[in-house]
Structure formats: structure tokens, C-alpha cells
CSV table of C-alpha atoms in Angstrom, one decimal:
chain,number,residue,atom,x,y,z
O,1,PRO,CA,-0.6,-18.9,3.7
O,2,HIS,CA,-2.5,-15.7,3.9
O,3,THR,CA,-3.3,-14.0,7.2
O,4,SER,CA,-6.4,-12.1,8.1
O,5,PRO,CA,-6.5,-8.4,7.0
O,6,HIS,CA,-5.4,-5.8,9.5
O,7,ILE,CA,-7.1,-2.5,9.6
O,8,ALA,CA,-5.0,0.5,10.5
O,9,GLY,CA,-7.2,2.3,13.0
O,10,ALA,CA,-10.9,2.3,12.4
O,11,GLY,CA,-13.3,4.5,10.5
O,12,ARG,CA,-14.1,5.6,7.0
O,13,LEU,CA,-11.5,8.3,6.2
O,14,ALA,CA,-8.0,9.1,7.1
O,15,GLY,CA,-7.5,11.1,10.3
O,16,ALA,CA,-6.1,14.6,10.3
O,17,ARG,CA,-2.3,14.7,10.1
O,18,LEU,CA,-1.6,16.4,13.4
O,19,MET,CA,2.2,16.5,13.8
O,20,SER,CA,3.5,15.9,17.2
O,21,PRO,CA,7.0,17.2,18.1
O,22,MET,CA,8.4,13.8,17.2
O,23,HIS,CA,6.8,14.0,13.8
O,24,GLU,CA,7.9,17.5,13.1
O,25,GLY,CA,11.6,16.7,13.6
O,26,ILE,CA,14.4,19.2,13.4
O,27,GLY,CA,17.2,20.0,10.9
O,28,MET,CA,17.0,17.9,7.8
O,29,THR,CA,13.5,16.6,8.7
O,30,SER,CA,12.1,20.0,9.2
O,31,GLN,CA,9.1,21.6,7.4
O,32,ARG,CA,11.5,23.8,5.5
O,33,THR,CA,13.3,20.8,4.1
O,34,ARG,CA,10.0,19.3,3.1
O,35,GLU,CA,9.0,22.5,1.3
O,36,ARG,CA,12.2,22.3,-0.8
O,37,LEU,CA,11.2,18.8,-1.9
O,38,ILE,CA,7.7,19.9,-2.8
O,39,ARG,CA,9.0,22.8,-4.9
O,40,ARG,CA,11.3,20.4,-6.7
O,41,LEU,CA,8.4,18.0,-7.4
O,42,GLY,CA,6.5,20.9,-8.9
O,43,GLN,CA,9.5,21.8,-11.1
O,44,GLU,CA,9.8,18.2,-12.2
O,45,GLY,CA,6.2,18.3,-13.5
O,46,ILE,CA,3.9,17.2,-10.7
O,47,ARG,CA,0.8,19.3,-11.0
O,48,ASN,CA,-1.9,17.7,-8.9
O,49,ARG,CA,-2.2,20.0,-5.8
O,50,ARG,CA,-3.8,17.2,-3.7
O,51,VAL,CA,-0.9,14.9,-4.4
O,52,LEU,CA,1.6,17.7,-3.5
O,53,GLU,CA,-0.3,18.5,-0.3
O,54,SER,CA,-0.3,14.8,0.7
O,55,MET,CA,3.5,14.6,0.0
O,56,ARG,CA,4.0,17.8,2.1
O,57,ASN,CA,2.0,16.3,5.0
O,58,THR,CA,3.6,12.9,5.0
O,59,PRO,CA,6.7,12.7,7.3
O,60,ARG,CA,9.0,10.6,5.1
O,61,HIS,CA,11.7,10.6,7.8
O,62,LEU,CA,9.5,8.3,9.8
O,63,PHE,CA,9.5,5.7,7.0
O,64,VAL,CA,13.3,5.2,6.9
O,65,ASP,CA,15.9,4.0,9.3
O,66,GLU,CA,16.9,6.6,11.9
O,67,ALA,CA,20.4,6.6,10.4
O,68,LEU,CA,19.0,7.7,7.1
O,69,ALA,CA,16.6,10.4,8.4
O,70,SER,CA,18.8,13.2,7.4
O,71,ARG,CA,18.4,12.1,3.7
O,72,ALA,CA,14.6,11.5,3.9
O,73,TYR,CA,13.7,14.6,1.9
O,74,GLU,CA,16.2,14.1,-0.8
O,75,ASP,CA,14.6,13.1,-4.1
O,76,THR,CA,16.2,9.6,-4.1
O,77,ALA,CA,15.3,6.0,-3.2
O,78,LEU,CA,16.7,4.7,0.0
O,79,PRO,CA,17.2,1.2,1.4
O,80,ILE,CA,14.6,-0.1,4.0
O,81,GLY,CA,16.1,-3.6,4.5
O,82,GLN,CA,15.2,-7.0,3.2
O,83,GLY,CA,16.6,-6.0,-0.2
O,84,GLN,CA,13.8,-3.4,-0.7
O,85,THR,CA,13.8,0.4,-1.1
O,86,ILE,CA,11.5,3.3,-0.3
O,87,SER,CA,10.8,4.8,-3.7
O,88,GLN,CA,12.1,8.2,-4.8
O,89,PRO,CA,9.5,10.9,-3.8
O,90,TYR,CA,9.1,12.0,-7.5
O,91,ILE,CA,8.1,8.4,-8.4
O,92,VAL,CA,5.6,8.2,-5.5
O,93,ALA,CA,4.1,11.5,-6.6
O,94,ARG,CA,4.2,10.6,-10.3
O,95,MET,CA,2.5,7.2,-9.8
O,96,THR,CA,-0.1,8.7,-7.5
O,97,GLU,CA,-0.9,11.5,-9.9
O,98,ALA,CA,-1.1,9.1,-12.8
O,99,LEU,CA,-3.5,6.9,-10.9
O,100,LEU,CA,-5.8,9.8,-10.0
O,101,ALA,CA,-5.6,11.6,-13.4
O,102,ALA,CA,-9.1,10.6,-14.5
O,103,GLY,CA,-10.8,11.6,-11.3
O,104,PRO,CA,-11.5,10.5,-7.7
O,105,LEU,CA,-11.2,6.8,-6.7
O,106,GLU,CA,-13.0,4.9,-4.0
O,107,ASN,CA,-11.2,1.5,-3.4
O,108,VAL,CA,-7.5,1.1,-4.4
O,109,LEU,CA,-5.2,-1.9,-4.2
O,110,GLU,CA,-1.6,-1.3,-3.5
O,111,VAL,CA,0.8,-4.2,-4.3
O,112,GLY,CA,4.0,-3.9,-2.3
O,113,THR,CA,3.5,-2.0,1.0
O,114,GLY,CA,7.2,-1.8,1.7
O,115,SER,CA,7.9,1.0,4.2
O,116,GLY,CA,4.3,2.2,4.1
O,117,TYR,CA,5.3,5.6,2.6
O,118,GLN,CA,3.3,5.3,-0.6
O,119,THR,CA,0.4,3.9,1.4
O,120,ALA,CA,0.5,7.0,3.6
O,121,VAL,CA,0.6,9.4,0.6
O,122,LEU,CA,-2.3,7.6,-1.1
O,123,ALA,CA,-4.6,7.2,1.9
O,124,PRO,CA,-5.9,10.8,2.2
O,125,LEU,CA,-6.7,10.9,-1.6
O,126,VAL,CA,-9.0,7.8,-1.8
O,127,ARG,CA,-11.8,6.3,0.3
O,128,ARG,CA,-10.0,3.0,1.1
O,129,VAL,CA,-6.6,1.5,0.5
O,130,TYR,CA,-6.0,-2.3,0.5
O,131,THR,CA,-2.3,-2.9,0.6
O,132,THR,CA,-0.4,-6.2,0.4
O,133,GLU,CA,3.2,-7.0,1.4
O,134,ARG,CA,4.9,-10.4,1.0
O,135,ILE,CA,7.7,-9.7,3.6
O,136,LYS,CA,6.1,-9.8,7.0
O,137,VAL,CA,8.8,-7.9,8.9
O,138,LEU,CA,8.3,-4.9,6.5
O,139,LEU,CA,4.5,-5.1,6.8
O,140,ASP,CA,4.7,-5.1,10.6
O,141,GLN,CA,6.9,-2.0,10.6
O,142,ALA,CA,4.6,-0.3,8.1
O,143,ARG,CA,1.5,-1.1,10.2
O,144,ARG,CA,3.1,0.6,13.2
O,145,ARG,CA,3.9,3.7,11.2
O,146,LEU,CA,0.4,4.0,9.8
O,147,GLN,CA,-1.1,3.5,13.2
O,148,ALA,CA,1.2,6.2,14.7
O,149,LEU,CA,0.1,8.6,12.1
O,150,LYS,CA,-3.6,7.8,12.8
O,151,ILE,CA,-4.3,6.8,9.2
O,152,ARG,CA,-7.6,5.0,9.5
O,153,ASN,CA,-8.7,3.9,6.0
O,154,VAL,CA,-6.0,1.3,5.2
O,155,ILE,CA,-6.4,-2.5,5.3
O,156,THR,CA,-3.1,-4.3,5.3
O,157,LYS,CA,-2.5,-7.9,4.4
O,158,HIS,CA,0.5,-10.3,4.4
O,159,ALA,CA,-0.1,-11.9,1.1
O,160,ASP,CA,1.3,-12.7,-2.4
O,161,GLY,CA,0.6,-9.5,-4.3
O,162,THR,CA,1.0,-11.1,-7.7
O,163,ILE,CA,-2.4,-12.6,-7.3
O,164,GLY,CA,-3.9,-9.4,-5.8
O,165,LEU,CA,-6.8,-9.5,-3.4
O,166,PRO,CA,-9.7,-11.0,-5.4
O,167,GLU,CA,-11.9,-11.2,-2.3
O,168,TYR,CA,-12.0,-7.4,-2.2
O,169,ALA,CA,-12.3,-6.8,-6.0
O,170,PRO,CA,-13.3,-5.0,-8.1
O,171,PHE,CA,-11.0,-2.0,-7.5
O,172,ASP,CA,-11.2,1.4,-9.0
O,173,GLY,CA,-7.4,1.6,-9.1
O,174,ILE,CA,-4.4,-0.6,-8.5
O,175,LEU,CA,-0.8,0.7,-7.8
O,176,VAL,CA,2.0,-1.8,-8.1
O,177,ALA,CA,5.3,-0.9,-6.4
O,178,ALA,CA,7.5,-3.6,-8.0
O,179,ALA,CA,8.1,-4.6,-11.6
O,180,PRO,CA,6.7,-7.7,-13.3
O,181,GLU,CA,8.1,-8.4,-16.7
O,182,GLY,CA,4.7,-7.8,-18.4
O,183,ILE,CA,1.2,-6.6,-17.5
O,184,PRO,CA,-0.3,-9.1,-14.9
O,185,LEU,CA,-3.7,-10.2,-16.2
O,186,ALA,CA,-4.6,-11.5,-12.7
O,187,LEU,CA,-4.5,-7.9,-11.5
O,188,VAL,CA,-6.2,-6.4,-14.6
O,189,GLU,CA,-9.1,-8.7,-14.0
O,190,GLN,CA,-9.5,-7.2,-10.5
O,191,LEU,CA,-10.2,-3.8,-11.9
O,192,ARG,CA,-13.7,-2.6,-12.5
O,193,PRO,CA,-14.4,-1.6,-16.1
O,194,GLY,CA,-12.9,1.9,-16.5
O,195,GLY,CA,-10.6,1.2,-13.6
O,196,ARG,CA,-6.9,1.9,-14.0
O,197,MET,CA,-3.6,0.4,-12.8
O,198,VAL,CA,-0.2,2.1,-12.6
O,199,LEU,CA,2.9,-0.1,-12.5
O,200,PRO,CA,6.4,-0.5,-13.8
O,201,ILE,CA,7.0,-3.4,-16.2
O,202,GLY,CA,10.2,-4.8,-17.6
O,203,ASP,CA,13.4,-6.6,-16.5
O,204,ARG,CA,16.2,-5.2,-14.4
O,205,ASP,CA,17.9,-3.6,-17.5
O,206,GLU,CA,14.9,-1.7,-18.9
O,207,GLN,CA,11.6,-0.8,-17.3
O,208,ALA,CA,8.8,1.6,-18.1
O,209,LEU,CA,6.1,3.1,-16.0
O,210,VAL,CA,2.7,2.1,-17.5
O,211,ARG,CA,-0.9,3.1,-17.0
O,212,VAL,CA,-3.4,0.4,-17.8
O,213,VAL,CA,-7.2,1.0,-18.2
O,214,ARG,CA,-9.6,-1.9,-18.0
O,215,THR,CA,-12.1,-2.0,-20.9
O,216,ASN,CA,-15.1,-4.2,-21.6
O,217,GLU,CA,-13.0,-6.1,-24.1
O,218,GLY,CA,-9.8,-6.3,-22.1
O,219,TYR,CA,-7.4,-3.4,-21.5
O,220,VAL,CA,-5.5,-0.6,-23.1
O,221,HIS,CA,-2.2,0.8,-21.8
O,222,GLU,CA,0.1,3.7,-22.3
O,223,MET,CA,3.8,4.1,-21.5
O,224,LEU,CA,4.6,7.1,-19.1
O,225,GLU,CA,8.4,7.1,-18.6
O,226,ARG,CA,11.5,5.1,-17.8
O,227,VAL,CA,11.9,3.8,-14.2
O,228,SER,CA,13.8,1.4,-12.1
O,229,PHE,CA,12.1,-0.8,-9.5
O,230,VAL,CA,12.9,-4.1,-7.7
O,231,PRO,CA,11.2,-7.1,-9.5
O,232,LEU,CA,7.7,-8.2,-8.5
O,233,LEU,CA,8.1,-11.6,-6.7
O,234,GLY,CA,5.5,-14.1,-5.7
O,235,GLY,CA,5.1,-16.0,-2.4
O,236,VAL,CA,5.3,-14.7,1.1
O,237,CYS,CA,8.0,-14.7,3.7
């Protein structure tokens, strides 16, 4: 069963990212440590300045367990419980940049809220984010984090992401944070013509990051690079 959508805050655009002392952190969660990560992302090929600025302003240490906070600004995936991970910062930046490459987006669907980190990075860059998560305990945690950061343009929903959110379609963009074995047509059909989707596809042994563009006749796609994600699963729990 699907629950009602939950709006993080209220209002049209994301609020200013004002960092309280708790959010600033010390030591490994400091601004200096974040800056090292941003420089590394630039060296690895991330060029979109708005994406880099959003990564800089998003306190990743708040999206992982306290015991892992000292590793939050390493360029690596980390466990978040329930068999899920928070994606490597490079992958978050790469997917966001690929989604925005053809210009600004209004309404974006994210499949797989997870910790909420990708959601928080994406929110300042688009008008509205609709995000679905099948695991309720993860979604509840993500909602609390987004509210604490005063991110006001996100609608969260406990739902089966494999079927998208047809009631809010069409979307200008879709970002999928888990890997189906092939391109899911149910999600392609929720893109407006010209809209694009960025997602990993493949099995556990071999996956590729793909950008899909909806056309009047169907869709076209391009392979971006090799990746490794958890599989996209249906149902809710």
C-alpha cells in the first residue's frame, strides 16, 4: 500500500543552507575536509559549478551513522543499514551533472531516497523533487534530515519506485539510485518528451550508468561509465 506524500517543509524553493554549529562539525566533518572532496571531484571530471556548490553545501556527515561520520567526506560508498548504501560522492555528482547537462529542470523524480543525501544535493538545483523509498525506516530517517536542513521543495513518498509516481507525471527528469537489469519502460513513460533519466542498469556483475532521453517515438540512450549499485527491487517494506 502507498502512503500519502510527505512534503519536507513548505514553499516553492529550497531554503538557504545555514549551517548551525551542529551542522558545521569539527575535525573530519569540517569545511576544510569538504573542500578537499570538492577539489577531488573537480579533478575527476565534474565541471558543473552548481553541482559542485551543492555538494560543498550538503553536510554528508549528517546522512551517515555517527560512527561513520569521520569517513563522510571520503569519496566512497558507506553502509546506511537495511542492506543499502549512501552512494560515493563522485557518483552523486556525476549522476546529478548528467541529469542537468541539457539545461534546467522543473520537476524531478528520484527513485530510491535512501539516506536522503542525493535528494539534498539535487533539491537546490531543480524546482521540485519527488522522491520514493520502499524501505520505510530509511525514508523516515531521510525525512528528518531534510527537515533539519530546511529543504522545502521535496515531496517524499513510501512507495514502490519501480512503478514511479504516475500521479505526478510527466517529469522533466528522473534519477534512479538502484539498478534494474534493463531500462524500465514504466519510468520512461513518465518522462515528458525531451525529458531525461539517469540510472544504472545491469546485474550484480556488470552495470553501466546510462542517460535516457524520451522522444516522440520512444527513447534513445547513451552509456556513460561503469558503476556498481544495489539492485532495484519492487514492493514496499
